[in-house]
């Protein structure tokens, strides 16, 4: 499976962005990660294959919403109330399992990343 993330950009603090992750085929559980300069890549949100269950990291819970449209092989990340500390490269990833995955080793397929920059 090939993944392509897009939708990043420059936004002011308090603004919103919607990221999309298009897959070349059917995907199972997926997630969004981000990596800020000098930091490790962290799991932000995860979603199971059907979209019925989601996990959110504390730092984004209530501000970010993950969803998916399996008919379009696409996952989305709606990001609201963005903060400068949300600035990072955002990656989408997919697993080979149906259940939600909250650990990085479960993710087998990765997109190329899209830059999100939030100005203060």
Tab-separated table of C-alpha atoms in Angstrom:
chain	number	residue	atom	x	y	z
A	1	UNK	CA	0.000	0.000	0.000
A	2	UNK	CA	1.290	3.450	-0.886
A	3	UNK	CA	0.196	6.451	1.132
A	4	UNK	CA	0.269	10.106	0.241
A	5	UNK	CA	-0.363	12.823	2.783
A	6	UNK	CA	-1.306	16.311	1.742
A	7	UNK	CA	-3.065	19.412	3.004
A	8	UNK	CA	-0.330	20.926	5.136
A	9	UNK	CA	0.584	24.566	5.013
A	10	UNK	CA	1.105	27.771	6.950
A	11	UNK	CA	-1.659	28.896	9.284
A	12	UNK	CA	-1.954	31.386	12.113
A	13	UNK	CA	-2.443	30.261	15.676
A	14	UNK	CA	-6.079	29.482	16.310
A	15	UNK	CA	-6.661	28.504	12.723
A	16	UNK	CA	-7.567	25.179	11.146
A	17	UNK	CA	-6.197	22.771	8.574
A	18	UNK	CA	-7.455	19.512	7.176
A	19	UNK	CA	-4.948	16.867	6.238
A	20	UNK	CA	-5.759	14.004	3.924
A	21	UNK	CA	-4.025	10.681	3.440
A	22	UNK	CA	-4.804	8.909	0.201
A	23	UNK	CA	-4.023	5.217	-0.031
A	24	UNK	CA	-3.397	3.248	-3.202
A	25	UNK	CA	-5.644	0.470	-1.950
A	26	UNK	CA	-7.632	-0.875	0.937
A	27	UNK	CA	-6.139	-0.143	4.337
A	28	UNK	CA	-6.756	-1.439	7.830
A	29	UNK	CA	-5.979	0.474	11.030
A	30	UNK	CA	-4.240	3.781	10.396
A	31	UNK	CA	-2.737	6.680	12.245
A	32	UNK	CA	-1.292	10.165	12.032
A	33	UNK	CA	2.141	10.929	13.423
A	34	UNK	CA	4.120	14.113	13.622
A	35	UNK	CA	7.770	14.981	14.003
A	36	UNK	CA	8.995	18.366	15.103
A	37	UNK	CA	12.614	19.437	14.495
A	38	UNK	CA	14.941	17.684	16.904
A	39	UNK	CA	12.200	15.474	18.301
A	40	UNK	CA	11.063	11.925	17.813
A	41	UNK	CA	8.139	10.981	15.630
A	42	UNK	CA	5.075	10.643	17.844
A	43	UNK	CA	1.707	9.027	17.329
A	44	UNK	CA	-1.025	11.655	17.457
A	45	UNK	CA	-4.162	9.793	16.545
A	46	UNK	CA	-5.101	6.302	15.512
A	47	UNK	CA	-8.229	4.865	13.961
A	48	UNK	CA	-9.403	1.329	13.426
A	49	UNK	CA	-10.307	-0.090	10.036
A	50	UNK	CA	-13.983	0.835	10.189
A	51	UNK	CA	-13.539	4.250	11.753
A	52	UNK	CA	-15.607	3.282	14.778
A	53	UNK	CA	-12.771	3.651	17.279
A	54	UNK	CA	-10.163	6.385	17.606
A	55	UNK	CA	-7.291	7.206	19.918
A	56	UNK	CA	-6.013	10.723	20.561
A	57	UNK	CA	-2.842	11.859	22.232
A	58	UNK	CA	-3.636	14.162	25.156
A	59	UNK	CA	-2.044	17.155	23.454
A	60	UNK	CA	-4.531	17.069	20.561
A	61	UNK	CA	-7.664	15.588	22.128
A	62	UNK	CA	-10.560	17.992	21.683
A	63	UNK	CA	-8.794	19.921	18.918
A	64	UNK	CA	-8.055	17.260	16.290
A	65	UNK	CA	-10.514	14.815	14.774
A	66	UNK	CA	-9.573	11.777	12.727
A	67	UNK	CA	-11.934	10.173	10.248
A	68	UNK	CA	-11.798	7.934	7.217
A	69	UNK	CA	-13.739	7.187	4.077
A	70	UNK	CA	-12.997	3.620	3.093
A	71	UNK	CA	-14.879	4.003	-0.170
A	72	UNK	CA	-12.251	6.579	-1.143
A	73	UNK	CA	-9.330	4.863	0.617
A	74	UNK	CA	-8.694	8.151	2.401
A	75	UNK	CA	-8.102	9.178	5.998
A	76	UNK	CA	-8.502	12.717	7.244
A	77	UNK	CA	-7.228	14.787	10.138
A	78	UNK	CA	-9.209	17.896	10.956
A	79	UNK	CA	-7.033	20.178	13.049
A	80	UNK	CA	-8.661	23.087	14.855
A	81	UNK	CA	-7.379	25.645	17.357
A	82	UNK	CA	-3.867	25.145	16.081
A	83	UNK	CA	-0.962	26.228	18.251
A	84	UNK	CA	2.647	27.066	17.359
A	85	UNK	CA	3.709	23.870	19.106
A	86	UNK	CA	1.724	21.905	16.523
A	87	UNK	CA	4.345	22.885	13.958
A	88	UNK	CA	5.837	19.680	12.566
A	89	UNK	CA	5.935	17.324	9.625
A	90	UNK	CA	2.811	15.196	9.729
A	91	UNK	CA	2.882	11.612	8.499
A	92	UNK	CA	0.123	9.147	7.873
A	93	UNK	CA	0.713	5.462	8.318
A	94	UNK	CA	-1.141	2.192	8.002
A	95	UNK	CA	-0.967	-1.157	9.730
A	96	UNK	CA	-1.698	-4.738	8.753
A	97	UNK	CA	-4.283	-5.172	11.497
A	98	UNK	CA	-7.933	-4.257	11.882
A	99	UNK	CA	-7.835	-3.149	15.496
A	100	UNK	CA	-6.615	0.268	16.477
A	101	UNK	CA	-2.841	0.476	16.928
A	102	UNK	CA	-1.233	2.804	19.442
A	103	UNK	CA	2.349	1.622	19.102
A	104	UNK	CA	4.659	2.656	16.291
A	105	UNK	CA	6.023	-0.857	15.495
A	106	UNK	CA	2.553	-1.892	14.326
A	107	UNK	CA	2.745	0.566	11.425
A	108	UNK	CA	4.083	-0.994	8.238
A	109	UNK	CA	3.294	1.601	5.586
A	110	UNK	CA	4.194	5.294	5.663
A	111	UNK	CA	3.376	8.368	3.647
A	112	UNK	CA	5.951	10.989	2.741
A	113	UNK	CA	4.872	13.651	5.237
A	114	UNK	CA	3.360	17.091	4.894
A	115	UNK	CA	4.630	20.211	6.649
A	116	UNK	CA	2.339	22.092	9.021
A	117	UNK	CA	3.562	25.441	10.280
A	118	UNK	CA	1.597	27.442	12.817
A	119	UNK	CA	2.648	31.045	13.305
A	120	UNK	CA	2.070	32.920	16.546
